[in-house]
mmCIF file of C-alpha atoms in Angstrom:
data_model
loop_
_atom_site.group_PDB
_atom_site.id
_atom_site.type_symbol
_atom_site.label_atom_id
_atom_site.label_comp_id
_atom_site.label_asym_id
_atom_site.label_seq_id
_atom_site.Cartn_x
_atom_site.Cartn_y
_atom_site.Cartn_z
ATOM 1 C CA MET J 1 7.914 18.943 -16.794
ATOM 2 C CA THR J 2 8.055 18.731 -20.577
ATOM 3 C CA GLN J 3 10.086 15.522 -20.803
ATOM 4 C CA ARG J 4 9.179 12.052 -19.649
ATOM 5 C CA VAL J 5 9.806 11.115 -16.027
ATOM 6 C CA ARG J 6 12.823 8.817 -15.973
ATOM 7 C CA VAL J 7 12.078 6.057 -13.472
ATOM 8 C CA ALA J 8 14.210 3.383 -11.811
ATOM 9 C CA ILE J 9 12.764 0.399 -9.917
ATOM 10 C CA ALA J 10 14.529 -1.060 -6.874
ATOM 11 C CA GLY J 11 13.528 -4.613 -5.954
ATOM 12 C CA LEU J 12 12.376 -6.978 -8.679
ATOM 13 C CA GLY J 13 10.123 -9.446 -6.892
ATOM 14 C CA PHE J 14 6.836 -7.573 -6.593
ATOM 15 C CA GLY J 15 8.610 -4.679 -8.306
ATOM 16 C CA SER J 16 8.686 -6.561 -11.603
ATOM 17 C CA GLU J 17 4.931 -5.942 -11.831
ATOM 18 C CA PHE J 18 5.628 -2.274 -12.509
ATOM 19 C CA VAL J 19 8.349 -2.661 -15.151
ATOM 20 C CA PRO J 20 6.024 -2.948 -18.180
ATOM 21 C CA ILE J 21 3.645 -0.336 -16.749
ATOM 22 C CA TYR J 22 6.320 2.362 -16.633
ATOM 23 C CA GLN J 23 7.621 1.232 -20.028
ATOM 24 C CA ALA J 24 4.157 1.735 -21.530
ATOM 25 C CA HIS J 25 3.209 4.932 -19.682
ATOM 26 C CA PRO J 26 3.123 7.902 -22.090
ATOM 27 C CA ASP J 27 4.748 10.233 -19.544
ATOM 28 C CA ALA J 28 7.415 7.873 -18.198
ATOM 29 C CA GLU J 29 10.590 6.135 -19.276
ATOM 30 C CA LEU J 30 11.982 3.172 -17.357
ATOM 31 C CA VAL J 31 15.727 3.742 -17.448
ATOM 32 C CA ALA J 32 17.083 1.347 -14.803
ATOM 33 C CA VAL J 33 16.362 -1.522 -12.445
ATOM 34 C CA CYS J 34 18.141 -2.502 -9.229
ATOM 35 C CA GLN J 35 18.382 -5.931 -7.616
ATOM 36 C CA ARG J 36 21.017 -7.271 -5.209
ATOM 37 C CA THR J 37 21.197 -10.680 -6.897
ATOM 38 C CA GLU J 38 22.913 -10.144 -10.242
ATOM 39 C CA ALA J 39 21.479 -13.254 -11.884
ATOM 40 C CA THR J 40 17.917 -12.149 -11.076
ATOM 41 C CA LEU J 41 18.716 -8.603 -12.143
ATOM 42 C CA ASN J 42 19.940 -9.697 -15.561
ATOM 43 C CA GLU J 43 17.136 -12.194 -16.063
ATOM 44 C CA ILE J 44 14.409 -9.586 -15.551
ATOM 45 C CA ALA J 45 16.281 -6.763 -17.280
ATOM 46 C CA ASP J 46 16.875 -9.011 -20.298
ATOM 47 C CA ARG J 47 13.228 -10.036 -20.341
ATOM 48 C CA PHE J 48 12.028 -6.437 -20.557
ATOM 49 C CA GLY J 49 14.949 -4.926 -22.418
ATOM 50 C CA VAL J 50 16.090 -2.595 -19.614
ATOM 51 C CA VAL J 51 19.576 -1.187 -20.212
ATOM 52 C CA GLY J 52 20.347 0.429 -16.833
ATOM 53 C CA ARG J 53 21.217 -2.226 -14.244
ATOM 54 C CA TYR J 54 22.417 -1.891 -10.656
ATOM 55 C CA THR J 55 23.130 -4.310 -7.837
ATOM 56 C CA ASP J 56 23.869 -1.424 -5.459
ATOM 57 C CA PHE J 57 21.096 0.995 -4.452
ATOM 58 C CA THR J 58 23.488 3.814 -3.527
ATOM 59 C CA ALA J 59 25.269 3.591 -6.875
ATOM 60 C CA MET J 60 21.917 3.861 -8.621
ATOM 61 C CA LEU J 61 21.159 7.104 -6.790
ATOM 62 C CA ASP J 62 24.302 8.641 -8.289
ATOM 63 C CA ASP J 63 22.875 8.241 -11.795
ATOM 64 C CA PRO J 64 21.912 11.751 -13.036
ATOM 65 C CA ASP J 65 19.617 10.251 -15.680
ATOM 66 C CA ILE J 66 17.175 9.016 -13.020
ATOM 67 C CA ASP J 67 14.392 11.388 -11.907
ATOM 68 C CA ALA J 68 12.374 9.034 -9.707
ATOM 69 C CA VAL J 69 12.877 5.796 -7.801
ATOM 70 C CA HIS J 70 10.155 3.244 -7.090
ATOM 71 C CA ILE J 71 11.182 1.172 -4.045
ATOM 72 C CA ASN J 72 9.900 -2.414 -3.729
ATOM 73 C CA THR J 73 12.547 -3.795 -1.381
ATOM 74 C CA PRO J 74 12.086 -5.624 1.978
ATOM 75 C CA ILE J 75 10.307 -3.704 4.745
ATOM 76 C CA PRO J 76 13.453 -3.017 6.844
ATOM 77 C CA ASP J 77 14.967 -1.124 3.886
ATOM 78 C CA HIS J 78 12.047 1.193 3.106
ATOM 79 C CA ALA J 79 12.895 4.075 5.429
ATOM 80 C CA HIS J 80 16.629 4.462 4.877
ATOM 81 C CA GLN J 81 16.321 3.946 1.111
ATOM 82 C CA SER J 82 13.487 6.486 0.841
ATOM 83 C CA ILE J 83 15.495 9.070 2.786
ATOM 84 C CA ALA J 84 18.632 8.424 0.736
ATOM 85 C CA ALA J 85 16.735 8.754 -2.542
ATOM 86 C CA LEU J 86 15.035 11.988 -1.498
ATOM 87 C CA ARG J 87 18.352 13.465 -0.368
ATOM 88 C CA ALA J 88 19.837 12.455 -3.715
ATOM 89 C CA GLY J 89 17.218 14.620 -5.410
ATOM 90 C CA LYS J 90 14.959 11.802 -6.620
ATOM 91 C CA HIS J 91 11.197 11.597 -6.409
ATOM 92 C CA VAL J 92 10.228 8.514 -4.396
ATOM 93 C CA ALA J 93 7.470 5.955 -4.622
ATOM 94 C CA CYS J 94 7.645 3.246 -1.959
ATOM 95 C CA THR J 95 5.647 0.130 -1.340
ATOM 96 C CA VAL J 96 4.037 -0.291 2.086
ATOM 97 C CA PRO J 97 4.638 0.276 4.896
ATOM 98 C CA MET J 98 6.456 3.599 4.894
ATOM 99 C CA ALA J 99 8.594 2.570 7.889
ATOM 100 C CA THR J 100 8.533 0.577 11.129
ATOM 101 C CA THR J 101 9.137 3.352 13.688
ATOM 102 C CA LEU J 102 7.657 6.785 14.342
ATOM 103 C CA GLU J 103 11.150 8.269 14.133
ATOM 104 C CA GLU J 104 11.596 6.874 10.624
ATOM 105 C CA CYS J 105 8.206 8.238 9.564
ATOM 106 C CA ARG J 106 9.176 11.698 10.815
ATOM 107 C CA ALA J 107 12.565 11.496 9.080
ATOM 108 C CA ILE J 108 10.961 10.671 5.729
ATOM 109 C CA VAL J 109 8.496 13.547 6.087
ATOM 110 C CA GLU J 110 11.358 15.919 6.828
ATOM 111 C CA ALA J 111 13.483 14.574 3.958
ATOM 112 C CA ALA J 112 10.617 15.055 1.507
ATOM 113 C CA ARG J 113 10.087 18.652 2.646
ATOM 114 C CA GLU J 114 13.782 19.498 2.561
ATOM 115 C CA SER J 115 14.298 17.971 -0.885
ATOM 116 C CA GLY J 116 11.227 19.484 -2.512
ATOM 117 C CA LYS J 117 10.665 16.124 -4.227
ATOM 118 C CA ASN J 118 7.508 14.021 -4.246
ATOM 119 C CA TYR J 119 7.092 11.080 -1.908
ATOM 120 C CA MET J 120 4.206 8.652 -2.479
ATOM 121 C CA MET J 121 3.406 5.478 -0.578
ATOM 122 C CA MET J 122 2.096 2.920 -3.064
ATOM 123 C CA GLU J 123 -0.868 1.563 -1.095
ATOM 124 C CA THR J 124 -2.773 -0.825 -3.347
ATOM 125 C CA VAL J 125 -6.172 -1.038 -1.617
ATOM 126 C CA VAL J 126 -7.160 2.582 -2.212
ATOM 127 C CA TYR J 127 -6.666 2.069 -5.958
ATOM 128 C CA SER J 128 -8.411 -1.306 -6.104
ATOM 129 C CA ARG J 129 -11.580 -1.445 -8.178
ATOM 130 C CA GLU J 130 -13.549 -2.218 -4.997
ATOM 131 C CA PHE J 131 -12.348 0.957 -3.316
ATOM 132 C CA LEU J 132 -12.900 3.100 -6.411
ATOM 133 C CA HIS J 133 -16.431 1.694 -6.700
ATOM 134 C CA VAL J 134 -17.256 2.443 -3.063
ATOM 135 C CA LYS J 135 -15.680 5.897 -3.284
ATOM 136 C CA ASP J 136 -18.112 6.636 -6.115
ATOM 137 C CA LEU J 137 -21.000 5.393 -3.942
ATOM 138 C CA ALA J 138 -19.893 7.720 -1.163
ATOM 139 C CA ASP J 139 -19.437 10.688 -3.488
ATOM 140 C CA ASN J 140 -22.780 10.294 -5.288
ATOM 141 C CA GLY J 141 -24.787 9.968 -2.065
ATOM 142 C CA THR J 142 -25.740 6.293 -2.365
ATOM 143 C CA LEU J 143 -24.289 5.487 1.055
ATOM 144 C CA GLY J 144 -25.582 8.605 2.786
ATOM 145 C CA ARG J 145 -23.620 9.745 5.819
ATOM 146 C CA ILE J 146 -20.797 7.389 6.696
ATOM 147 C CA GLN J 147 -21.390 6.143 10.238
ATOM 148 C CA PHE J 148 -18.645 3.565 10.850
ATOM 149 C CA LEU J 149 -15.820 1.799 9.014
ATOM 150 C CA ARG J 150 -14.095 -1.542 9.449
ATOM 151 C CA GLY J 151 -10.959 -2.866 7.786
ATOM 152 C CA ALA J 152 -9.268 -6.255 8.019
ATOM 153 C CA HIS J 153 -6.209 -8.015 6.621
ATOM 154 C CA HIS J 154 -5.637 -11.644 7.543
ATOM 155 C CA GLN J 155 -2.712 -13.514 6.039
ATOM 156 C CA GLU J 156 -0.572 -16.506 7.000
ATOM 157 C CA MET J 157 3.084 -15.537 6.482
ATOM 158 C CA ALA J 158 4.724 -18.893 7.286
ATOM 159 C CA GLY J 159 7.437 -19.597 4.733
ATOM 160 C CA TRP J 160 7.880 -15.972 3.671
ATOM 161 C CA PRO J 161 11.326 -14.281 3.916
ATOM 162 C CA GLY J 162 12.924 -14.284 7.356
ATOM 163 C CA TYR J 163 12.326 -10.620 8.189
ATOM 164 C CA TRP J 164 8.591 -11.377 8.339
ATOM 165 C CA GLU J 165 8.980 -13.966 11.117
ATOM 166 C CA GLY J 166 7.221 -12.689 14.232
ATOM 167 C CA LEU J 167 6.483 -9.249 12.763
ATOM 168 C CA PRO J 168 3.848 -7.521 14.925
ATOM 169 C CA PRO J 169 0.577 -7.761 12.966
ATOM 170 C CA MET J 170 -0.056 -4.021 13.047
ATOM 171 C CA TYR J 171 3.369 -3.190 11.610
ATOM 172 C CA TYR J 172 1.898 -4.164 8.233
ATOM 173 C CA ALA J 173 -1.576 -2.717 8.637
ATOM 174 C CA THR J 174 -1.948 -0.131 5.886
ATOM 175 C CA HIS J 175 -4.067 -2.443 3.695
ATOM 176 C CA ALA J 176 -6.682 -2.342 6.478
ATOM 177 C CA VAL J 177 -6.084 1.237 7.643
ATOM 178 C CA SER J 178 -5.957 3.053 4.302
ATOM 179 C CA PRO J 179 -9.458 2.365 2.960
ATOM 180 C CA VAL J 180 -11.245 3.339 6.159
ATOM 181 C CA LEU J 181 -9.339 6.585 6.621
ATOM 182 C CA SER J 182 -9.617 7.447 2.916
ATOM 183 C CA LEU J 183 -13.375 6.914 2.849
ATOM 184 C CA ALA J 184 -13.763 8.924 6.045
ATOM 185 C CA GLY J 185 -11.688 11.701 4.507
ATOM 186 C CA ALA J 186 -9.733 12.161 7.716
ATOM 187 C CA LEU J 187 -6.427 11.372 9.369
ATOM 188 C CA ALA J 188 -6.203 9.176 12.452
ATOM 189 C CA ASP J 189 -5.981 10.951 15.798
ATOM 190 C CA SER J 190 -5.538 8.146 18.345
ATOM 191 C CA VAL J 191 -5.770 4.391 18.675
ATOM 192 C CA VAL J 192 -6.573 1.750 21.274
ATOM 193 C CA CYS J 193 -5.511 -1.810 20.458
ATOM 194 C CA LEU J 194 -6.110 -5.268 21.918
ATOM 195 C CA GLY J 195 -3.534 -7.987 21.450
ATOM 196 C CA SER J 196 -5.089 -11.445 21.363
ATOM 197 C CA GLY J 197 -3.842 -15.016 21.322
ATOM 198 C CA ARG J 198 -0.234 -16.164 21.259
ATOM 199 C CA ILE J 199 2.296 -17.197 18.627
ATOM 200 C CA SER J 200 5.190 -19.582 19.233
ATOM 201 C CA ALA J 201 8.225 -18.580 21.314
ATOM 202 C CA GLU J 202 10.397 -18.907 18.206
ATOM 203 C CA LEU J 203 8.299 -16.320 16.356
ATOM 204 C CA THR J 204 7.992 -14.052 19.400
ATOM 205 C CA ALA J 205 11.753 -13.907 19.909
ATOM 206 C CA LYS J 206 12.571 -11.763 16.876
ATOM 207 C CA TYR J 207 10.393 -8.689 17.545
ATOM 208 C CA GLY J 208 9.169 -9.396 21.078
ATOM 209 C CA SER J 209 5.541 -9.451 19.940
ATOM 210 C CA PRO J 210 3.521 -12.364 21.372
ATOM 211 C CA PHE J 211 0.169 -11.708 19.686
ATOM 212 C CA ALA J 212 -1.522 -13.795 17.011
ATOM 213 C CA VAL J 213 -4.106 -11.089 16.303
ATOM 214 C CA GLU J 214 -4.226 -7.359 16.954
ATOM 215 C CA SER J 215 -7.471 -5.384 16.687
ATOM 216 C CA ALA J 216 -7.777 -1.641 17.103
ATOM 217 C CA LEU J 217 -10.289 1.169 17.438
ATOM 218 C CA ILE J 218 -9.301 4.459 15.805
ATOM 219 C CA THR J 219 -10.536 7.957 16.524
ATOM 220 C CA LEU J 220 -10.363 10.333 13.571
ATOM 221 C CA ARG J 221 -9.216 13.931 13.517
ATOM 222 C CA ASP J 222 -12.100 16.417 13.293
ATOM 223 C CA SER J 223 -14.614 13.644 12.545
ATOM 224 C CA PRO J 224 -17.433 11.976 14.506
ATOM 225 C CA VAL J 225 -16.774 8.698 12.671
ATOM 226 C CA GLY J 226 -14.858 5.845 14.275
ATOM 227 C CA ALA J 227 -13.054 2.918 12.661
ATOM 228 C CA GLU J 228 -11.995 -0.602 13.570
ATOM 229 C CA ILE J 229 -9.169 -2.655 12.068
ATOM 230 C CA ALA J 230 -8.027 -6.233 12.624
ATOM 231 C CA ARG J 231 -4.794 -7.895 11.551
ATOM 232 C CA SER J 232 -3.167 -11.347 11.806
ATOM 233 C CA LEU J 233 0.045 -12.765 10.346
ATOM 234 C CA PHE J 234 0.840 -16.102 11.996
ATOM 235 C CA GLN J 235 -0.787 -19.193 13.438
ATOM 236 C CA THR J 236 -4.366 -18.027 12.858
ATOM 237 C CA ALA J 237 -6.457 -20.126 10.467
ATOM 238 C CA ARG J 238 -8.127 -17.991 7.801
ATOM 239 C CA GLU J 239 -8.244 -17.730 4.012
ATOM 240 C CA TYR J 240 -6.275 -14.687 2.889
ATOM 241 C CA VAL J 241 -8.402 -11.551 2.860
ATOM 242 C CA GLU J 242 -7.921 -7.808 2.547
ATOM 243 C CA SER J 243 -11.308 -6.223 3.109
ATOM 244 C CA PHE J 244 -13.242 -3.227 4.291
ATOM 245 C CA THR J 245 -16.838 -2.512 5.255
ATOM 246 C CA VAL J 246 -18.359 0.950 5.203
ATOM 247 C CA PHE J 247 -21.572 1.476 7.164
ATOM 248 C CA GLY J 248 -23.659 4.275 5.706
ATOM 249 C CA GLU J 249 -26.917 5.880 6.737
ATOM 250 C CA LEU J 250 -28.628 4.674 3.544
ATOM 251 C CA ALA J 251 -26.455 1.774 2.372
ATOM 252 C CA THR J 252 -23.567 -0.360 3.594
ATOM 253 C CA PHE J 253 -20.903 -1.969 1.407
ATOM 254 C CA GLU J 254 -19.445 -5.255 2.639
ATOM 255 C CA TRP J 255 -16.396 -6.832 0.968
ATOM 256 C CA GLU J 256 -16.764 -10.529 0.224
ATOM 257 C CA GLN J 257 -15.469 -12.610 3.094
ATOM 258 C CA THR J 258 -14.288 -15.608 1.080
ATOM 259 C CA GLN J 259 -12.872 -15.540 -2.436
ATOM 260 C CA GLY J 260 -15.693 -15.692 -4.983
ATOM 261 C CA SER J 261 -18.576 -15.285 -2.531
ATOM 262 C CA GLY J 262 -19.355 -11.829 -3.869
ATOM 263 C CA HIS J 263 -19.527 -8.310 -2.455
ATOM 264 C CA VAL J 264 -22.772 -7.125 -0.878
ATOM 265 C CA LEU J 265 -24.527 -3.758 -0.766
ATOM 266 C CA HIS J 266 -27.069 -3.533 2.061
ATOM 267 C CA VAL J 267 -29.674 -0.968 0.997
ATOM 268 C CA GLY J 268 -31.564 -0.269 4.172
ATOM 269 C CA GLU J 269 -31.988 -3.760 5.599
ATOM 270 C CA ILE J 270 -31.987 -5.541 2.244
ATOM 271 C CA PRO J 271 -28.696 -7.161 1.125
ATOM 272 C CA LYS J 272 -28.053 -7.212 -2.604
ATOM 273 C CA PRO J 273 -25.129 -8.699 -4.527
ATOM 274 C CA VAL J 274 -23.081 -5.997 -6.174
ATOM 275 C CA GLU J 275 -20.902 -6.258 -9.265
ATOM 276 C CA VAL J 276 -17.787 -4.110 -9.181
ATOM 277 C CA ARG J 277 -16.618 -3.030 -12.616
ATOM 278 C CA ASP J 278 -13.069 -2.351 -13.682
ATOM 279 C CA PHE J 279 -11.745 1.222 -13.769
ATOM 280 C CA ALA J 280 -9.303 0.961 -16.645
ATOM 281 C CA HIS J 281 -11.182 3.757 -18.406
ATOM 282 C CA ARG J 282 -9.652 6.242 -15.958
ATOM 283 C CA LEU J 283 -6.161 5.478 -17.243
ATOM 284 C CA PRO J 284 -4.222 6.311 -20.403
ATOM 285 C CA PRO J 285 -5.011 3.599 -22.986
ATOM 286 C CA GLU J 286 -1.358 2.547 -23.085
ATOM 287 C CA ILE J 287 -1.488 1.214 -19.500
ATOM 288 C CA ALA J 288 -5.201 0.411 -19.146
ATOM 289 C CA PRO J 289 -4.718 -3.327 -19.917
ATOM 290 C CA PHE J 290 -2.585 -3.734 -16.790
ATOM 291 C CA THR J 291 -5.658 -3.526 -14.524
ATOM 292 C CA THR J 292 -6.450 -7.111 -15.537
ATOM 293 C CA ARG J 293 -3.063 -8.643 -16.220
ATOM 294 C CA GLY J 294 0.352 -8.706 -14.566
ATOM 295 C CA VAL J 295 3.741 -10.288 -14.999
ATOM 296 C CA TYR J 296 4.081 -12.420 -11.851
ATOM 297 C CA ASP J 297 5.010 -16.054 -12.473
ATOM 298 C CA ALA J 298 1.778 -18.047 -12.079
ATOM 299 C CA GLU J 299 3.556 -20.602 -9.868
ATOM 300 C CA ASN J 300 4.376 -17.872 -7.364
ATOM 301 C CA GLU J 301 1.076 -16.024 -7.434
ATOM 302 C CA HIS J 302 -0.396 -15.379 -4.010
ATOM 303 C CA LEU J 303 -4.134 -14.914 -3.562
ATOM 304 C CA SER J 304 -3.538 -11.179 -3.143
ATOM 305 C CA PHE J 305 -2.498 -11.138 -6.803
ATOM 306 C CA ILE J 306 -5.013 -13.663 -8.083
ATOM 307 C CA GLN J 307 -8.025 -11.869 -6.640
ATOM 308 C CA GLY J 308 -8.786 -8.959 -8.931
ATOM 309 C CA SER J 309 -5.888 -9.630 -11.313
ATOM 310 C CA GLY J 310 -3.244 -8.130 -9.077
ATOM 311 C CA HIS J 311 -4.321 -6.207 -5.969
ATOM 312 C CA GLY J 312 -7.668 -5.269 -7.477
ATOM 313 C CA GLY J 313 -6.179 -3.817 -10.654
ATOM 314 C CA SER J 314 -4.434 -1.109 -8.638
ATOM 315 C CA HIS J 315 -0.895 -1.245 -10.035
ATOM 316 C CA PRO J 316 -1.312 0.976 -13.126
ATOM 317 C CA HIS J 317 -3.435 3.448 -11.152
ATOM 318 C CA LEU J 318 -0.632 3.819 -8.604
ATOM 319 C CA ALA J 319 2.069 4.292 -11.229
ATOM 320 C CA HIS J 320 -0.097 6.795 -13.096
ATOM 321 C CA GLU J 321 -0.774 8.902 -10.000
ATOM 322 C CA PHE J 322 2.916 8.947 -9.107
ATOM 323 C CA VAL J 323 4.047 9.940 -12.597
ATOM 324 C CA ARG J 324 1.332 12.549 -13.125
ATOM 325 C CA SER J 325 2.014 14.175 -9.740
ATOM 326 C CA ILE J 326 5.585 14.782 -10.919
ATOM 327 C CA VAL J 327 4.567 15.979 -14.387
ATOM 328 C CA GLU J 328 1.938 18.317 -12.945
ATOM 329 C CA ASP J 329 4.237 19.484 -10.117
ATOM 330 C CA ARG J 330 1.681 18.706 -7.430
ATOM 331 C CA THR J 331 1.394 16.661 -4.251
ATOM 332 C CA PRO J 332 0.631 12.971 -4.912
ATOM 333 C CA ALA J 333 -2.561 11.477 -3.503
ATOM 334 C CA ILE J 334 -0.740 9.464 -0.816
ATOM 335 C CA ASP J 335 1.901 11.999 0.155
ATOM 336 C CA GLU J 336 4.407 11.819 3.000
ATOM 337 C CA VAL J 337 1.989 13.179 5.625
ATOM 338 C CA THR J 338 -0.800 10.778 4.669
ATOM 339 C CA ALA J 339 1.640 7.865 4.447
ATOM 340 C CA ALA J 340 3.121 8.683 7.846
ATOM 341 C CA ASN J 341 -0.324 8.883 9.445
ATOM 342 C CA TRP J 342 -1.529 5.583 7.959
ATOM 343 C CA THR J 343 1.702 3.811 8.887
ATOM 344 C CA SER J 344 1.772 5.300 12.385
ATOM 345 C CA VAL J 345 -1.676 3.893 13.131
ATOM 346 C CA GLY J 346 -0.178 0.415 13.034
ATOM 347 C CA ILE J 347 2.956 1.336 14.985
ATOM 348 C CA CYS J 348 0.945 3.086 17.694
ATOM 349 C CA ALA J 349 -1.640 0.286 17.743
ATOM 350 C CA HIS J 350 1.049 -2.257 18.539
ATOM 351 C CA GLU J 351 2.403 0.031 21.268
ATOM 352 C CA SER J 352 -1.100 0.165 22.726
ATOM 353 C CA ALA J 353 -1.449 -3.626 22.612
ATOM 354 C CA MET J 354 1.897 -4.097 24.359
ATOM 355 C CA ASN J 355 0.709 -1.713 27.087
ATOM 356 C CA GLY J 356 -2.581 -3.414 27.820
ATOM 357 C CA GLY J 357 -4.750 -1.371 25.467
ATOM 358 C CA SER J 358 -3.795 2.130 26.604
ATOM 359 C CA ARG J 359 -4.765 4.962 24.252
ATOM 360 C CA VAL J 360 -1.907 6.209 22.081
ATOM 361 C CA ALA J 361 -1.999 9.518 20.192
ATOM 362 C CA ILE J 362 -0.945 9.505 16.553
ATOM 363 C CA PRO J 363 1.827 12.077 15.926
ATOM 364 C CA ASP J 364 0.879 15.178 13.957
ATOM 365 C CA TYR J 365 3.015 15.260 10.811
ATOM 366 C CA THR J 366 1.289 18.276 9.270
ATOM 367 C CA SER J 367 3.370 20.921 11.077
#
């Protein structure tokens, strides 16, 4: 492409974080925003000077001046909106998870292939400064051979929008799944999951999931390395944490377990505190400042935003990868196959838990 990628953002809660990033990106132009509530739409569009405004997602897709759509809407809308946008000839970026069923994952993969447009799942953890730091340690040999990986995401969702109530923990597992599979350099092959504890009958009623915590063991495709992930959403006492640990032959990186306690690098048997630097230098200077600042109202900031100035400084990295993949006419880093695999780990893990821990194969989306 020789012109800027013309982007529209759907969903202006978390999605508002990306408005100034696309506005500042040298290869992008933010041409429209979409929000069902007109008052909120106009408030945010006025704040950032966005001319194109839609309260209807389908109407937005009819706009020929839009090249790409970044979806930040509620989880139940991700699949059908992604498919509709791809079929409308738009490139698609979508916040996590990709979908909530295997059928939806397959449909998005097929829609991306049929449209010839890019699909990218905007998973924050694999663009956090912690992940980028550890990826460098893996690539430069500091860790040695990776022997085992562990990911965890514990969060109390009481008081969040109604569609979260009773959601199976593994249905929102990509923050724990993505770093371990990325560092292993492999897709998941199968999963065995244990459901533990119980949530209230009121929470269980919506999705039929009784578990307070789900923990899973993952086998990887064409790899001797195994991985473990754990996830909780309701009625489990724990400070919010997204974390991963990578056990290497020479060194092991361990994410801090409470906010501010510090990350640790175990070199042999000796633990050492490790300082993780920012990675703004890998970005165009116009958007580099957004690794350490965002636009979320401070009164509404959740710890996931506070720690690391917004998901570990990942937001501009994600937008940059999406835009550059379109400009360079290449597959984005987290394409439809990768996104489907990562998302399916959680879906299949919950199926395993509901069936007493039986092994469930992850579908092959590569064919």
